[in-house]
Short mmCIF file of C-alpha atoms and ligand atoms in Angstrom, two decimals:
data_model
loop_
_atom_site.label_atom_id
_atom_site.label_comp_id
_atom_site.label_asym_id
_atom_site.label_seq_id
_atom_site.Cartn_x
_atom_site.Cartn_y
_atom_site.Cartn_z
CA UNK I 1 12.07 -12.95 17.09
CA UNK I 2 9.98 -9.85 16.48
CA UNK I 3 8.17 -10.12 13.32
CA UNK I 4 8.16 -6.57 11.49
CA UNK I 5 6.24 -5.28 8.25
CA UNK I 6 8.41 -2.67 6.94
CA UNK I 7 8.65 -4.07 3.28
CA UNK I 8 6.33 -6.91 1.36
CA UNK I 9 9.81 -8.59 1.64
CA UNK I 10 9.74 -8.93 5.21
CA UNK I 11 7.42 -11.68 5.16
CA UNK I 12 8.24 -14.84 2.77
CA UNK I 13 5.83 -14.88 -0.34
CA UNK I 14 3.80 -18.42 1.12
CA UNK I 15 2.91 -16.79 4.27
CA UNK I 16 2.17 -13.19 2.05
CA UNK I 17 -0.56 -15.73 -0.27
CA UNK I 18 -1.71 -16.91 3.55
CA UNK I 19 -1.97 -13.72 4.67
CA UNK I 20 -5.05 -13.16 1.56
CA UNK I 21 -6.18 -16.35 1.90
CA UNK I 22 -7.39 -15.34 5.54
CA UNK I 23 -8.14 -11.97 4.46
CA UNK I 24 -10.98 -13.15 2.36
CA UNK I 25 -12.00 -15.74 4.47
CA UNK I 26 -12.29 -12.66 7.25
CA UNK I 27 -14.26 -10.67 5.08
CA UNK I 28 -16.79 -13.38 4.09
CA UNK I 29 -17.06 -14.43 7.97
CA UNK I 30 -17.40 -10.28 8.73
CA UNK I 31 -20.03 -9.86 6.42
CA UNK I 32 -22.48 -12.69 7.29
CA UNK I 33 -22.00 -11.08 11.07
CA UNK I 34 -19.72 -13.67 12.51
CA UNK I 35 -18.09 -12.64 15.71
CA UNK I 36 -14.09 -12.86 15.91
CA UNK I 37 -12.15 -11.67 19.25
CA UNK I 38 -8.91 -13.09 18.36
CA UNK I 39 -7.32 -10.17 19.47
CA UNK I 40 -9.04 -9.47 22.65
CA UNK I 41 -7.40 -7.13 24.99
CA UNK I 42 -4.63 -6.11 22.35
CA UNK I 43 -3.37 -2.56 21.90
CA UNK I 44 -2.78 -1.30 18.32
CA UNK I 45 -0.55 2.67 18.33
CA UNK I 46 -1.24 4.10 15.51
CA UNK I 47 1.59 6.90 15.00
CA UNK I 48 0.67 8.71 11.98
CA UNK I 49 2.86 12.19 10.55
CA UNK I 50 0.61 12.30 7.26
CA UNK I 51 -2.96 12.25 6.87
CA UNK I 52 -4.64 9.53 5.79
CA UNK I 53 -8.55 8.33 5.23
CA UNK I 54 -8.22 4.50 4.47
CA UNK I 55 -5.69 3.43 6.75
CA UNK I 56 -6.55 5.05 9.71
CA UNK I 57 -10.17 3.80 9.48
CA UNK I 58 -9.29 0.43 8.00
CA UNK I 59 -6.66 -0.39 11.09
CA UNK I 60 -8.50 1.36 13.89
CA UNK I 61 -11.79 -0.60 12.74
CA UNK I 62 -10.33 -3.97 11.85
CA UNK I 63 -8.78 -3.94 15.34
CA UNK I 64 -12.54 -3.06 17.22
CA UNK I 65 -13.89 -6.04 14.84
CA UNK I 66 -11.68 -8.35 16.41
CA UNK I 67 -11.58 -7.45 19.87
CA UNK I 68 -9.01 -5.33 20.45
CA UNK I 69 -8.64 -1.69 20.66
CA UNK I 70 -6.23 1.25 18.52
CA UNK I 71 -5.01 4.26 19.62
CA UNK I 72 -4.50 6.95 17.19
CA UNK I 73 -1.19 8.79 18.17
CA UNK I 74 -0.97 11.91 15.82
CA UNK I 75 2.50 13.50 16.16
CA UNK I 76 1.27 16.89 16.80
CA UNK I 77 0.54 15.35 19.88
CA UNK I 78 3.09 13.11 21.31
CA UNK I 79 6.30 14.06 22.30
CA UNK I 80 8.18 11.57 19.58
CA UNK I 81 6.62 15.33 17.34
CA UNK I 82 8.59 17.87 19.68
CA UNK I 83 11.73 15.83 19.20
CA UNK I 84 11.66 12.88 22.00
CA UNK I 85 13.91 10.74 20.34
CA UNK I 86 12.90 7.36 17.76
CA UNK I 87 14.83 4.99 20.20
CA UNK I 88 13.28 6.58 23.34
CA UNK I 89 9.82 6.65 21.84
CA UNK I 90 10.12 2.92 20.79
CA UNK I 91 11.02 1.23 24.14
CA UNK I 92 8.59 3.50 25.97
CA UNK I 93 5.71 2.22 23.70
CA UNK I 94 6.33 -1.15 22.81
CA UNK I 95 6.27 -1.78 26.38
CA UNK I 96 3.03 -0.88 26.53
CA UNK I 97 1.08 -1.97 23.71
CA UNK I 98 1.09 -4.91 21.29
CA UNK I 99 2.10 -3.75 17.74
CA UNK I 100 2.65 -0.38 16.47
CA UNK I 101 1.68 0.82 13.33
CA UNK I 102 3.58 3.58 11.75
CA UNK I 103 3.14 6.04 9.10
CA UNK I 104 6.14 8.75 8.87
CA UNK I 105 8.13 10.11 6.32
CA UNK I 106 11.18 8.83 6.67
CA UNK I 107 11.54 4.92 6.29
CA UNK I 108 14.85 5.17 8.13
CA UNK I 109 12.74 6.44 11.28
CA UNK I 110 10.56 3.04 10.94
CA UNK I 111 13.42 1.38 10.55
CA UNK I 112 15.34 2.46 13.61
CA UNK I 113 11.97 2.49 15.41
CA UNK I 114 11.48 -1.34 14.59
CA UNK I 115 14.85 -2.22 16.15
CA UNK I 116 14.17 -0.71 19.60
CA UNK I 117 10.86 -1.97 19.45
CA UNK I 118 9.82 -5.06 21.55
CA UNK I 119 6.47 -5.62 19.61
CA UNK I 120 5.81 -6.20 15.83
CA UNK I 121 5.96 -3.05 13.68
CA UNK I 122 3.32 -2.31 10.53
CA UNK I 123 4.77 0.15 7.96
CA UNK I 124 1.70 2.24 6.88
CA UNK I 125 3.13 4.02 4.18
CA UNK I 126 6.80 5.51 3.60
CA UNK I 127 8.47 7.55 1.26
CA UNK I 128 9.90 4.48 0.50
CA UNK I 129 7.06 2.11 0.51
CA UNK I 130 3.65 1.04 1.52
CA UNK I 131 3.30 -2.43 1.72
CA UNK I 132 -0.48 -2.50 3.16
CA UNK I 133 -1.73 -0.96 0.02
CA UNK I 134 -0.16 -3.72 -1.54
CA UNK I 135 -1.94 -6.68 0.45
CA UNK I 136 -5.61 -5.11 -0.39
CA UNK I 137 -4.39 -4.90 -4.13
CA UNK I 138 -3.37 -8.68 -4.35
CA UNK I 139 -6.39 -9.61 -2.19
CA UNK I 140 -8.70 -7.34 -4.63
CA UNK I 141 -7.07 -8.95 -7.78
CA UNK I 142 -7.42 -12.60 -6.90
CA UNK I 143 -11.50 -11.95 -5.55
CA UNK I 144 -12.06 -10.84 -9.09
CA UNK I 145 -9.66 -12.59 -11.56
CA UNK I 146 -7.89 -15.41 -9.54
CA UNK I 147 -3.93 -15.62 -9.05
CA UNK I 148 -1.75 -12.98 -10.41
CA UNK I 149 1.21 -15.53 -11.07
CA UNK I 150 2.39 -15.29 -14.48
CA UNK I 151 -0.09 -12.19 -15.61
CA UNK I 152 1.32 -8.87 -16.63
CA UNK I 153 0.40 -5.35 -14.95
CA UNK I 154 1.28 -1.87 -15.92
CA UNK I 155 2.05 1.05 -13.34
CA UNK I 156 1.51 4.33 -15.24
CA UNK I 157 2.86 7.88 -13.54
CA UNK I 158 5.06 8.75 -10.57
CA UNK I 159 7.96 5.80 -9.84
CA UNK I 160 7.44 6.54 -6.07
CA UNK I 161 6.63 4.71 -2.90
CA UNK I 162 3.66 2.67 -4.43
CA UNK I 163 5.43 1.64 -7.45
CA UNK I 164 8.83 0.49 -5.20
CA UNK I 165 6.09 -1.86 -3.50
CA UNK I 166 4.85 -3.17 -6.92
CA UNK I 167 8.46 -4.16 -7.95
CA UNK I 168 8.25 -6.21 -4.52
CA UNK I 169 4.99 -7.67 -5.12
CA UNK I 170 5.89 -8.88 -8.74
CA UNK I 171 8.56 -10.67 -6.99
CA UNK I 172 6.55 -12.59 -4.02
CA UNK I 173 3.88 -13.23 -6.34
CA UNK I 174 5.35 -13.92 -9.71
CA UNK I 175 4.00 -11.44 -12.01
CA UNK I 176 5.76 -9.01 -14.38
CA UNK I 177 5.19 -5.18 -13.89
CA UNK I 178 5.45 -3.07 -16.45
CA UNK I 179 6.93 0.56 -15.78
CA UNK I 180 6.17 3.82 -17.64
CA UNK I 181 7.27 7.20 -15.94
CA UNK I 182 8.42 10.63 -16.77
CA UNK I 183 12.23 11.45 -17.70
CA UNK I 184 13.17 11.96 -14.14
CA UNK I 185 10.83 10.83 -11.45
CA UNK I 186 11.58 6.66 -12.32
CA UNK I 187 11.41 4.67 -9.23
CA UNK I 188 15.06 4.61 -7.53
CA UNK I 189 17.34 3.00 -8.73
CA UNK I 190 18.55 0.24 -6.04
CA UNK I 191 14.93 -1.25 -6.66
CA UNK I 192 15.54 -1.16 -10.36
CA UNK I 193 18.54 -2.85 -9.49
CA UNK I 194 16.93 -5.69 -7.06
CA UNK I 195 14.02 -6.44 -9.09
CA UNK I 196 14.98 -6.29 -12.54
CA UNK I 197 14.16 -9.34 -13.32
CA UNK I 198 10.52 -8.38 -12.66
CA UNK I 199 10.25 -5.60 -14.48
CA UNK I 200 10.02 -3.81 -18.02
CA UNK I 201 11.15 0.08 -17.77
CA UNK I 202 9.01 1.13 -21.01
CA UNK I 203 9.34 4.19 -23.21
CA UNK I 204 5.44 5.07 -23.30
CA UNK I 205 2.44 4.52 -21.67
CA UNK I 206 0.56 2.96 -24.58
CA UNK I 207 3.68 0.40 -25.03
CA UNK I 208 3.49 -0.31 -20.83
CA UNK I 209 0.03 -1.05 -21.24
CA UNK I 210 0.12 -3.38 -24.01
CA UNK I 211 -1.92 -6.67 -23.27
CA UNK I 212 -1.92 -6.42 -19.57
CA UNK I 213 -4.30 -7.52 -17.01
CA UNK I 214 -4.10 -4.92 -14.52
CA UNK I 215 -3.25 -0.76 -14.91
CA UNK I 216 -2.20 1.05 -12.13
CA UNK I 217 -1.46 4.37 -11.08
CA UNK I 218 -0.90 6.96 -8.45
CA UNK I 219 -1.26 10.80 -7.92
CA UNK I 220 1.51 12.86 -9.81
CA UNK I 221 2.52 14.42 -6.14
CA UNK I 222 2.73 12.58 -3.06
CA UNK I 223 1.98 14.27 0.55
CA UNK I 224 4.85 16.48 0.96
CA UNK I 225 5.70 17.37 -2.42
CA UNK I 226 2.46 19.80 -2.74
CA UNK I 227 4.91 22.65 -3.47
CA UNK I 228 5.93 20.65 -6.50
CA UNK I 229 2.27 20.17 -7.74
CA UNK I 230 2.85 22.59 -10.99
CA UNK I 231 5.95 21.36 -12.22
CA UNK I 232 4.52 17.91 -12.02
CA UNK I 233 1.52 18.61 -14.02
CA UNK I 234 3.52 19.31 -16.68
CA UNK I 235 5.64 16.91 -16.45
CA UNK I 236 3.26 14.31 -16.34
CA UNK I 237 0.75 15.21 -18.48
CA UNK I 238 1.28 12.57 -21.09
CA UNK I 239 0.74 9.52 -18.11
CA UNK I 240 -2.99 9.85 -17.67
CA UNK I 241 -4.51 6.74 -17.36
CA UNK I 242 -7.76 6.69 -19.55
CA UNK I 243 -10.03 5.05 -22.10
CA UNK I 244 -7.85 4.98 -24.46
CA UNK I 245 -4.82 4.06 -23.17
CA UNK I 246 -7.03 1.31 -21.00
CA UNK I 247 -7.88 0.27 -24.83
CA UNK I 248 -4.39 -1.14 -25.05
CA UNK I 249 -4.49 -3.41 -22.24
CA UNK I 250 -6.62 -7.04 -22.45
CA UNK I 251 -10.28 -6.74 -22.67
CA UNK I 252 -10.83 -8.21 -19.03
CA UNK I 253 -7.79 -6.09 -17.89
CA UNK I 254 -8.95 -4.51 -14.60
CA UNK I 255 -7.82 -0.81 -12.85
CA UNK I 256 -5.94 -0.09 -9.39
CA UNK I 257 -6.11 3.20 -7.38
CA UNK I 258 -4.76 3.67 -3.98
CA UNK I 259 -6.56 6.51 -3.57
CA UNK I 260 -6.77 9.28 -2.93
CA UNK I 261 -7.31 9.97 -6.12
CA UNK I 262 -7.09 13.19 -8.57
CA UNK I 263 -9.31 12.63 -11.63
CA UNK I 264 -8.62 14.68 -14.88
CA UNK I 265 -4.80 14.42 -13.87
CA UNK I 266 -3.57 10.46 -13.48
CA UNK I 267 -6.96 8.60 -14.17
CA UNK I 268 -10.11 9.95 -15.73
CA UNK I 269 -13.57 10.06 -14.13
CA UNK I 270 -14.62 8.00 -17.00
CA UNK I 271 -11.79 4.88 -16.28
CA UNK I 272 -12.36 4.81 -11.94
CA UNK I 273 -15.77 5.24 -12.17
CA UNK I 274 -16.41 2.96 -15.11
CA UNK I 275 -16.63 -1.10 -14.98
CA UNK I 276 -12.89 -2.00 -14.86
CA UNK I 277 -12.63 0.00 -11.67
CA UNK I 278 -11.77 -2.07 -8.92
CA UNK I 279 -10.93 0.66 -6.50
CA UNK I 280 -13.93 0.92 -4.16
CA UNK I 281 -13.04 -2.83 -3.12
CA UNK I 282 -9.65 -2.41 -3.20
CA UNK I 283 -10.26 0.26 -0.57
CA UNK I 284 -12.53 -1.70 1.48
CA UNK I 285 -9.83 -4.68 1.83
CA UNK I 286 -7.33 -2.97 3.24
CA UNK I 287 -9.83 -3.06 6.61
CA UNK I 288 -9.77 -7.51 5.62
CA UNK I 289 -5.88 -7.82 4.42
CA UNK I 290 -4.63 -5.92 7.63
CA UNK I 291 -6.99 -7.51 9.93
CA UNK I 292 -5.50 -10.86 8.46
CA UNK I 293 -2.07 -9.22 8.78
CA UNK I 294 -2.59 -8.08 12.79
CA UNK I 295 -3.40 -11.62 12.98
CA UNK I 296 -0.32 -13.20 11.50
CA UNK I 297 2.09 -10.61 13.36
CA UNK I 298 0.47 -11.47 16.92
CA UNK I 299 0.00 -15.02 16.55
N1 CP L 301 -4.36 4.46 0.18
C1 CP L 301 -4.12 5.02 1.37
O1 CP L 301 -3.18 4.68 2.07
O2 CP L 301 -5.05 5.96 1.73
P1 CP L 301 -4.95 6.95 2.98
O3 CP L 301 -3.84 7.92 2.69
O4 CP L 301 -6.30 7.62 3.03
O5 CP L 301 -4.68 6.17 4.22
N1 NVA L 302 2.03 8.04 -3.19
C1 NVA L 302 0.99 8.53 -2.32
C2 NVA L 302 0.18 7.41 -1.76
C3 NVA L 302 -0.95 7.82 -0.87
C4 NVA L 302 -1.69 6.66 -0.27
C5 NVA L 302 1.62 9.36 -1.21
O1 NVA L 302 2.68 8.97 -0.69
O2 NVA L 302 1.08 10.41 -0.86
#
């Protein structure tokens, strides 16, 4: 059977911890210049609808580092953009490349993408979810403070397509996530209903961030709600992430970005540029965590 990566769920929670294992084994055997063509003469599509910085580089690098090759498939140019349809576009290019990685609006279009397709598929962000970000953030929390089973994080702001993925991941890796949003933009409510055991929906941000060990948060509007940019500055204005509310959490409690990020709206300069920023390497391991995951997928 195809393997897919459409949701952290997708792959059981052992092979998710082996997938970071390898990860940081990669980047320690990257950095002291080791040579790894595992993936010689393999074929990564990239088919992107949104911009992106990080995972464009991350996947079209990690895939020269280990032998293989990406192709960056922007829909403006392909005909899946002038309406060829999902199915059609799936068989045609799964039968000629080796996994396809995906970022589009619509999950449903991933998902109807992955069942025509003959070769693995990587969900690179959703409106639903975006599971890579969520390997580089375990990876980056165990390099610096060990496992995240049993440890307690906050996600401050939007309850969108990040957040969804950090209900998942305090299910496959056992930690409890702590969830403060505005009065109308909580995450939806069939995660809220699958992972409540997981989670704490909290009135305020200072109560969310009470004691934790990690504080994360995302940019008030996501690509594609840019028209919605004013209203959401108001509405979120309370859910900035900064000193002081970083003065609730522990004192070794650590800070998360995606990125991009907006500072002076959900993080100040002074919390992602100051020492419990761990966003600069949690950027940089989404290259190590996806290389690990291209691996797992094609092996
Ligand atoms: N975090 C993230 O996915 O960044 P990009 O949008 O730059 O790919
Ligand atoms: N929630 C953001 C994440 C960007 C990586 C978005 O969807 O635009």
């Amino acid at each position: 059977m195809t393997k897919h990566f459409i949701n952290l769920d997708d792959i059981p929670s052992d092979d998710l911890q082996q997938i970071i294992t390898q990860a940081i084994l990669l980047k320690k055997q990257h950095k002291a210049g080791e040579i790894n063509n595992r993936l010689k003469n393999k074929t990564l599509a990239m088919i992107f609808d949104k911009s992106s910085t990080r995972t464009r580089v991350s996947f079209e690098a990690g895939m020269t580092q280990l032998g293989g090759h990406a192709l960056f498939l922007s829909d403006r140019d392909i005909q899946l953009g002038r309406g060829e349809p999902i199915t059609d576009s799936a068989i045609v290019i799964s039968s000629m490349v080796d996994a396809i990685m995906m970022r589009v609006s619509s999950h449903e279009a991933i998902n109807t993408f992955a069942e025509y397709s003959s070769v693995p598929i990587i969900n690179a962000l959703s409106d639903e979810s975006h599971p890579c970000q969520l390997l580089a953030d375990m990876m980056t929390y165990q390099e610096h403070n060990g496992s995240i089973k049993g440890k307690t994080v906050a996600w401050i702001g939007d309850g969108n397509n990040m957040c969804h993925t950090y209900m998942q991941a305090a299910k496959a890796f056992g930690f409890t996530l702590n969830i403060a949003t505005p009065k109308g933009y909580e995450p939806d409510q069939g995660f809220v209903n699958q992972y409540t055991d997981c989670i704490n929906l909290c009135a305020d941000t200072n109560s969310a961030c009470k004691e934790v060990d990690l504080v994360v948060t995302d940019v008030w509007a996501s690509m594609g709600q840019e028209a919605e940019q004013k209203k959401r500055e108001l509405a979120f204005e309370d859910f900035q992430v900064n000193e002081s509310l970083m003065n609730n959490a522990k004192p070794d409690a650590v800070f998360m970005h995606c990125l991009p990020a907006h500072r002076g709206e959900e993080v100040s300069a002074d919390v992602i540029d100051g020492k419990q920023s761990l966003v600069w390497n949690e950027a940089e391991n989404r290259l190590h965590a996806q290389k690990s995951l291209l691996l797992y997928l094609l092996s």
